[in-house]
Amino acid sequence: MPSRTPPPMVRINIPTVNLSEAWAPTPLRKHRLGTRLVRLYLPCLLIFSLVLNIFFFTRPVPLLRPSSLSSTRADDRAHRKYDSVDFKRLTDLVLVPGHGVYLGDGSPLNEASWYLLDEQRGEVGAFMAHIAKAVEIVKEHDQSLLLFSGGKTRIEAGAYSEAQGYWAAADRMGWLTKDVYRRVATEEFARDSYENVVFSIARFHEITGNYPDRITVVGFDFKKDRFLDLHLRALRYPKIRFNYVGINPPGDSAPLLKAERRDAYELFAKDLYGCSGKLAEKRVSRNPFMMNHGYAKSCPEMSSFFDYCPANPTAVYDGALPWVN
């Protein structure tokens, strides 16, 4: 049997590798960059979170509308329903002095819907709180009449009075419900806080045939002393029959109080009836449409009082007044 020849041998040369030259994985550059970013931005995020929490817990508390009032506007004005009113039985005046002018378009909660002076920016919430609180008071007292008081004081606002604007804002919010609709009206000639009170008393008489037994003013709390110390003194109106509900804008009211003392309180303290100087100039500037009231005719008991301007500007009127026994 023939013998097999073995297959030829194949030599395989395996190269040797120097361990010092062997490949080893190195950290990814992207991984190193991510670590650096975490270390850089994490403290910034923590600081931002801390600042945000401090702001949240220390921010001014916003003014809230009374819970008894709806914020839904009544849409069907053509079929508006309202309770009849015997005006002669109304005894209490609720007064809201006007400030800015609501122009009737858009939400009254939006500053863009108002004509405002620069210093009134940020106060619309307080205006609406005054309106809402006054409506709430009238709802609770069925012998009260609410008057929004303020004339056509700004030529830039057109022929819209402050009083009209406040009434329209309340209506727009749906607050003039049928139980109060006929007991909310306007006084549209006042040019300052003294006239707000005097003219509203006269307007109350025009509507009811009576003079108010009690007066409640809803306005800025930082103006409260002006009414209690000076206007009541000028009117000789009994403090026991007067109430002031003060609501300030959110935030620090100290600067507002300081400006109030300088620009109003001290001026009225020296000139109770606003007959001269800066107070008289303000009244002229706040009557661009040359409006004149007719209260001397509709309220003959007060006719001489409307024109009272004594030589001594702090002398109190000593003539007869309907509310003075």
Short mmCIF file of C-alpha atoms in Angstrom, two decimals:
data_model
loop_
_atom_site.label_atom_id
_atom_site.label_comp_id
_atom_site.label_asym_id
_atom_site.label_seq_id
_atom_site.Cartn_x
_atom_site.Cartn_y
_atom_site.Cartn_z
CA MET A 1 0.00 0.00 0.00
CA PRO A 2 1.54 3.18 -1.08
CA SER A 3 2.45 5.56 1.80
CA ARG A 4 0.88 9.05 2.14
CA THR A 5 3.00 12.08 1.86
CA PRO A 6 2.18 14.49 4.76
CA PRO A 7 0.96 18.02 3.79
CA PRO A 8 3.55 20.68 3.84
CA MET A 9 3.83 22.68 7.14
CA VAL A 10 2.70 26.35 7.10
CA ARG A 11 4.54 28.70 9.38
CA ILE A 12 2.55 31.64 10.74
CA ASN A 13 4.51 34.52 12.06
CA ILE A 14 2.66 36.30 14.95
CA PRO A 15 4.12 39.70 15.57
CA THR A 16 4.96 40.54 19.10
CA VAL A 17 3.43 43.60 20.67
CA ASN A 18 5.25 45.94 22.98
CA LEU A 19 2.96 46.57 25.96
CA SER A 20 4.09 50.17 26.11
CA GLU A 21 2.70 50.68 22.62
CA ALA A 22 -0.61 48.88 23.23
CA TRP A 23 -3.90 50.84 22.73
CA ALA A 24 -5.80 51.92 25.80
CA PRO A 25 -9.16 53.83 25.90
CA THR A 26 -9.01 57.50 26.86
CA PRO A 27 -11.88 59.53 28.46
CA LEU A 28 -14.20 61.12 25.94
CA ARG A 29 -13.82 64.90 25.57
CA LYS A 30 -17.60 65.30 25.49
CA HIS A 31 -17.91 63.54 28.82
CA ARG A 32 -15.37 65.87 30.40
CA LEU A 33 -17.22 68.93 28.98
CA GLY A 34 -20.56 67.75 30.40
CA THR A 35 -19.06 67.40 33.86
CA ARG A 36 -17.69 70.93 33.70
CA LEU A 37 -21.07 72.33 32.61
CA VAL A 38 -22.83 70.59 35.51
CA ARG A 39 -20.34 72.01 37.97
CA LEU A 40 -20.74 75.50 36.47
CA TYR A 41 -24.52 75.74 36.05
CA LEU A 42 -25.80 73.80 39.03
CA PRO A 43 -24.83 76.57 41.52
CA CYS A 44 -26.40 79.16 39.18
CA LEU A 45 -29.62 77.14 39.07
CA LEU A 46 -29.69 76.86 42.85
CA ILE A 47 -29.16 80.63 43.23
CA PHE A 48 -31.94 81.40 40.70
CA SER A 49 -34.30 79.05 42.55
CA LEU A 50 -33.49 80.76 45.85
CA VAL A 51 -34.16 84.24 44.41
CA LEU A 52 -37.44 83.06 42.86
CA ASN A 53 -38.64 81.63 46.17
CA ILE A 54 -37.72 84.79 48.05
CA PHE A 55 -39.70 86.89 45.53
CA PHE A 56 -42.70 84.54 45.73
CA PHE A 57 -42.95 84.66 49.51
CA THR A 58 -42.23 88.39 49.90
CA ARG A 59 -44.15 89.82 46.91
CA PRO A 60 -47.05 92.26 47.61
CA VAL A 61 -50.38 90.53 48.05
CA PRO A 62 -52.65 91.45 45.12
CA LEU A 63 -55.96 93.13 45.79
CA LEU A 64 -58.90 90.76 45.53
CA ARG A 65 -62.43 91.53 44.51
CA PRO A 66 -65.02 90.79 47.21
CA SER A 67 -66.11 87.17 46.87
CA SER A 68 -69.78 88.14 46.78
CA LEU A 69 -69.35 89.76 43.35
CA SER A 70 -69.29 87.99 40.03
CA SER A 71 -66.87 89.02 37.29
CA THR A 72 -69.19 88.03 34.45
CA ARG A 73 -70.57 90.83 32.36
CA ALA A 74 -74.27 90.93 31.66
CA ASP A 75 -74.52 90.73 27.88
CA ASP A 76 -78.19 91.40 27.18
CA ARG A 77 -78.57 95.08 27.98
CA ALA A 78 -81.69 95.46 25.86
CA HIS A 79 -83.54 93.19 28.28
CA ARG A 80 -81.84 94.27 31.47
CA LYS A 81 -83.85 93.54 34.60
CA TYR A 82 -83.70 95.71 37.70
CA ASP A 83 -85.61 96.16 40.90
CA SER A 84 -87.76 99.25 41.31
CA VAL A 85 -86.60 101.73 43.94
CA ASP A 86 -88.42 104.23 46.13
CA PHE A 87 -85.65 106.84 46.15
CA LYS A 88 -87.26 108.87 48.93
CA ARG A 89 -86.61 106.08 51.41
CA LEU A 90 -82.85 106.04 50.76
CA THR A 91 -80.89 107.40 53.72
CA ASP A 92 -77.22 106.49 53.24
CA LEU A 93 -74.70 107.82 50.73
CA VAL A 94 -71.87 105.54 49.60
CA LEU A 95 -69.27 107.59 47.73
CA VAL A 96 -66.35 106.51 45.54
CA PRO A 97 -64.11 109.40 44.44
CA GLY A 98 -62.84 108.94 40.89
CA HIS A 99 -59.22 109.00 39.80
CA GLY A 100 -58.40 107.57 36.38
CA VAL A 101 -60.81 107.45 33.45
CA TYR A 102 -61.99 104.09 32.14
CA LEU A 103 -62.58 104.55 28.42
CA GLY A 104 -65.15 101.80 28.03
CA ASP A 105 -63.27 99.46 25.67
CA GLY A 106 -61.61 96.29 26.86
CA SER A 107 -61.39 94.85 30.33
CA PRO A 108 -61.39 97.38 33.18
CA LEU A 109 -58.72 95.23 34.80
CA ASN A 110 -56.33 96.14 31.98
CA GLU A 111 -54.45 99.44 32.34
CA ALA A 112 -54.58 99.90 28.57
CA SER A 113 -58.36 100.44 28.89
CA TRP A 114 -57.85 103.52 31.08
CA TYR A 115 -56.51 107.03 30.67
CA LEU A 116 -53.97 107.37 33.49
CA LEU A 117 -51.39 109.86 34.62
CA ASP A 118 -47.89 108.46 34.96
CA GLU A 119 -48.13 108.37 38.75
CA GLN A 120 -51.35 106.32 38.51
CA ARG A 121 -49.69 103.39 36.75
CA GLY A 122 -50.18 100.26 38.83
CA GLU A 123 -53.24 101.62 40.65
CA VAL A 124 -56.02 100.23 38.46
CA GLY A 125 -56.36 97.21 40.75
CA ALA A 126 -57.03 99.59 43.64
CA PHE A 127 -59.59 101.55 41.58
CA MET A 128 -61.44 98.32 40.88
CA ALA A 129 -61.22 97.27 44.51
CA HIS A 130 -62.85 100.59 45.52
CA ILE A 131 -65.66 100.01 43.03
CA ALA A 132 -66.19 96.42 44.10
CA LYS A 133 -66.21 97.21 47.82
CA ALA A 134 -68.71 100.04 47.34
CA VAL A 135 -71.05 97.81 45.32
CA GLU A 136 -70.77 95.17 48.03
CA ILE A 137 -71.76 97.73 50.69
CA VAL A 138 -74.80 98.83 48.67
CA LYS A 139 -75.85 95.20 48.22
CA GLU A 140 -75.79 94.76 51.99
CA HIS A 141 -77.71 97.98 52.77
CA ASP A 142 -80.90 98.38 50.79
CA GLN A 143 -81.41 102.00 51.90
CA SER A 144 -78.11 103.18 50.43
CA LEU A 145 -77.27 104.99 47.20
CA LEU A 146 -73.85 104.61 45.56
CA LEU A 147 -72.40 107.59 43.73
CA PHE A 148 -69.25 107.50 41.63
CA SER A 149 -67.95 111.07 41.73
CA GLY A 150 -65.57 112.80 39.32
CA GLY A 151 -65.83 115.18 36.40
CA LYS A 152 -64.40 115.35 32.89
CA THR A 153 -60.98 116.19 34.24
CA ARG A 154 -58.61 115.17 31.40
CA ILE A 155 -58.78 116.65 27.92
CA GLU A 156 -56.73 113.69 26.62
CA ALA A 157 -59.46 111.29 27.81
CA GLY A 158 -62.09 113.07 25.77
CA ALA A 159 -65.56 113.81 27.10
CA TYR A 160 -65.55 110.86 29.50
CA SER A 161 -65.97 111.71 33.16
CA GLU A 162 -64.25 109.78 35.91
CA ALA A 163 -67.69 108.95 37.31
CA GLN A 164 -68.95 107.60 33.97
CA GLY A 165 -65.84 105.46 33.68
CA TYR A 166 -66.28 103.94 37.11
CA TRP A 167 -69.95 103.19 36.43
CA ALA A 168 -69.05 101.61 33.07
CA ALA A 169 -66.29 99.54 34.70
CA ALA A 170 -68.71 98.18 37.29
CA ASP A 171 -71.23 97.39 34.56
CA ARG A 172 -68.58 95.76 32.38
CA MET A 173 -67.67 93.44 35.26
CA GLY A 174 -71.31 92.46 35.70
CA TRP A 175 -71.52 93.93 39.21
CA LEU A 176 -74.58 96.13 38.59
CA THR A 177 -77.06 93.35 39.18
CA LYS A 178 -80.80 93.98 39.27
CA ASP A 179 -80.89 94.47 43.05
CA VAL A 180 -78.47 97.43 42.92
CA TYR A 181 -78.69 98.73 39.36
CA ARG A 182 -81.08 101.59 40.13
CA ARG A 183 -79.15 102.52 43.29
CA VAL A 184 -75.86 103.23 41.50
CA ALA A 185 -75.49 106.66 39.88
CA THR A 186 -72.89 109.31 39.04
CA GLU A 187 -71.86 112.78 40.14
CA GLU A 188 -69.97 114.36 37.23
CA PHE A 189 -68.69 117.79 38.27
CA ALA A 190 -66.22 117.21 41.13
CA ARG A 191 -62.61 118.20 40.51
CA ASP A 192 -61.03 117.28 43.84
CA SER A 193 -61.78 115.37 47.05
CA TYR A 194 -63.56 118.27 48.76
CA GLU A 195 -65.92 118.62 45.82
CA ASN A 196 -66.35 114.84 45.73
CA VAL A 197 -68.00 115.06 49.14
CA VAL A 198 -69.92 118.34 48.77
CA PHE A 199 -71.22 117.67 45.27
CA SER A 200 -72.16 114.08 46.11
CA ILE A 201 -74.25 115.30 49.04
CA ALA A 202 -76.00 117.64 46.62
CA ARG A 203 -76.42 114.89 44.02
CA PHE A 204 -77.90 112.61 46.68
CA HIS A 205 -80.47 115.32 47.36
CA GLU A 206 -81.26 115.64 43.64
CA ILE A 207 -82.02 111.93 43.42
CA THR A 208 -83.75 111.29 46.76
CA GLY A 209 -85.09 114.67 47.82
CA ASN A 210 -83.24 114.19 51.13
CA TYR A 211 -79.79 114.80 52.53
CA PRO A 212 -77.87 111.69 53.66
CA ASP A 213 -78.11 110.55 57.25
CA ARG A 214 -74.78 108.77 56.92
CA ILE A 215 -71.89 108.89 54.47
CA THR A 216 -69.41 106.13 53.65
CA VAL A 217 -66.42 106.95 51.44
CA VAL A 218 -64.47 104.14 49.78
CA GLY A 219 -61.06 105.32 48.63
CA PHE A 220 -57.33 105.25 49.24
CA ASP A 221 -56.42 104.66 52.86
CA PHE A 222 -53.53 107.14 52.68
CA LYS A 223 -56.11 109.91 51.97
CA LYS A 224 -58.28 109.09 54.97
CA ASP A 225 -56.98 111.89 57.21
CA ARG A 226 -57.72 114.51 54.57
CA PHE A 227 -61.41 113.59 54.70
CA LEU A 228 -61.70 113.10 58.46
CA ASP A 229 -59.61 116.06 59.62
CA LEU A 230 -60.30 118.67 56.95
CA HIS A 231 -63.29 118.03 54.70
CA LEU A 232 -65.63 117.11 57.56
CA ARG A 233 -64.45 120.19 59.42
CA ALA A 234 -65.17 122.41 56.41
CA LEU A 235 -68.63 120.83 56.04
CA ARG A 236 -69.33 120.67 59.77
CA TYR A 237 -70.51 117.16 59.09
CA PRO A 238 -70.72 114.95 62.23
CA LYS A 239 -67.92 112.40 62.39
CA ILE A 240 -70.23 109.93 64.10
CA ARG A 241 -72.25 109.77 60.87
CA PHE A 242 -69.22 109.34 58.62
CA ASN A 243 -67.26 106.21 57.73
CA TYR A 244 -64.14 105.82 55.59
CA VAL A 245 -63.14 102.49 54.02
CA GLY A 246 -59.51 102.70 52.93
CA ILE A 247 -57.90 100.42 50.32
CA ASN A 248 -54.35 101.14 49.15
CA PRO A 249 -52.51 99.76 46.11
CA PRO A 250 -50.25 96.76 46.86
CA GLY A 251 -46.77 97.54 48.12
CA ASP A 252 -45.23 100.21 50.30
CA SER A 253 -47.65 103.09 50.89
CA ALA A 254 -45.14 105.31 52.72
CA PRO A 255 -44.15 107.31 49.57
CA LEU A 256 -47.85 107.77 48.72
CA LEU A 257 -48.59 109.05 52.21
CA LYS A 258 -45.67 111.47 52.03
CA ALA A 259 -46.88 112.86 48.69
CA GLU A 260 -50.43 113.09 50.05
CA ARG A 261 -49.31 115.23 52.97
CA ARG A 262 -47.26 117.53 50.76
CA ASP A 263 -49.58 117.90 47.77
CA ALA A 264 -53.04 117.79 49.36
CA TYR A 265 -53.37 117.59 53.14
CA GLU A 266 -51.16 120.56 53.94
CA LEU A 267 -52.75 122.63 51.16
CA PHE A 268 -56.30 122.00 52.42
CA ALA A 269 -55.18 122.60 56.01
CA LYS A 270 -54.27 126.16 54.98
CA ASP A 271 -57.22 126.62 52.60
CA LEU A 272 -60.20 124.56 53.76
CA TYR A 273 -62.41 125.32 50.76
CA GLY A 274 -59.72 125.33 48.07
CA CYS A 275 -60.44 128.91 47.05
CA SER A 276 -56.97 130.05 46.02
CA GLY A 277 -53.39 129.06 45.23
CA LYS A 278 -52.55 125.59 44.00
CA LEU A 279 -55.92 124.10 44.91
CA ALA A 280 -57.81 126.67 42.82
CA GLU A 281 -55.34 126.20 39.96
CA LYS A 282 -55.92 122.44 40.05
CA ARG A 283 -59.65 122.94 39.75
CA VAL A 284 -59.21 125.13 36.69
CA SER A 285 -56.85 122.63 35.05
CA ARG A 286 -59.25 119.78 35.81
CA ASN A 287 -62.14 121.43 34.00
CA PRO A 288 -60.97 121.51 30.36
CA PHE A 289 -64.55 121.30 29.05
CA MET A 290 -65.68 124.32 31.11
CA MET A 291 -68.42 122.42 32.95
CA ASN A 292 -70.59 124.15 35.56
CA HIS A 293 -72.80 122.40 38.09
CA GLY A 294 -76.36 123.42 38.91
CA TYR A 295 -76.43 122.27 42.52
CA ALA A 296 -77.15 125.75 43.90
CA LYS A 297 -80.51 125.60 42.12
CA SER A 298 -81.37 121.97 42.93
CA CYS A 299 -80.18 122.33 46.55
CA PRO A 300 -81.26 125.85 47.61
CA GLU A 301 -80.48 125.06 51.26
CA MET A 302 -76.80 124.93 50.27
CA SER A 303 -76.72 127.73 47.70
CA SER A 304 -74.63 130.17 49.72
CA PHE A 305 -72.31 127.39 50.86
CA PHE A 306 -71.14 126.51 47.33
CA ASP A 307 -69.61 129.96 46.84
CA TYR A 308 -68.11 130.31 50.30
CA CYS A 309 -64.56 131.66 50.09
CA PRO A 310 -63.67 133.55 53.29
CA ALA A 311 -60.93 136.16 53.63
CA ASN A 312 -59.45 133.91 56.30
CA PRO A 313 -58.96 130.65 54.35
CA THR A 314 -59.28 128.50 57.48
CA ALA A 315 -62.51 130.12 58.71
CA VAL A 316 -65.30 127.55 58.88
CA TYR A 317 -68.66 128.34 57.31
CA ASP A 318 -71.11 129.26 60.07
CA GLY A 319 -74.32 129.51 58.04
CA ALA A 320 -77.21 127.06 58.09
CA LEU A 321 -76.58 123.58 56.66
CA PRO A 322 -79.17 120.80 56.31
CA TRP A 323 -77.19 118.28 58.37
CA VAL A 324 -76.40 120.66 61.24
CA ASN A 325 -79.02 120.95 63.97
#
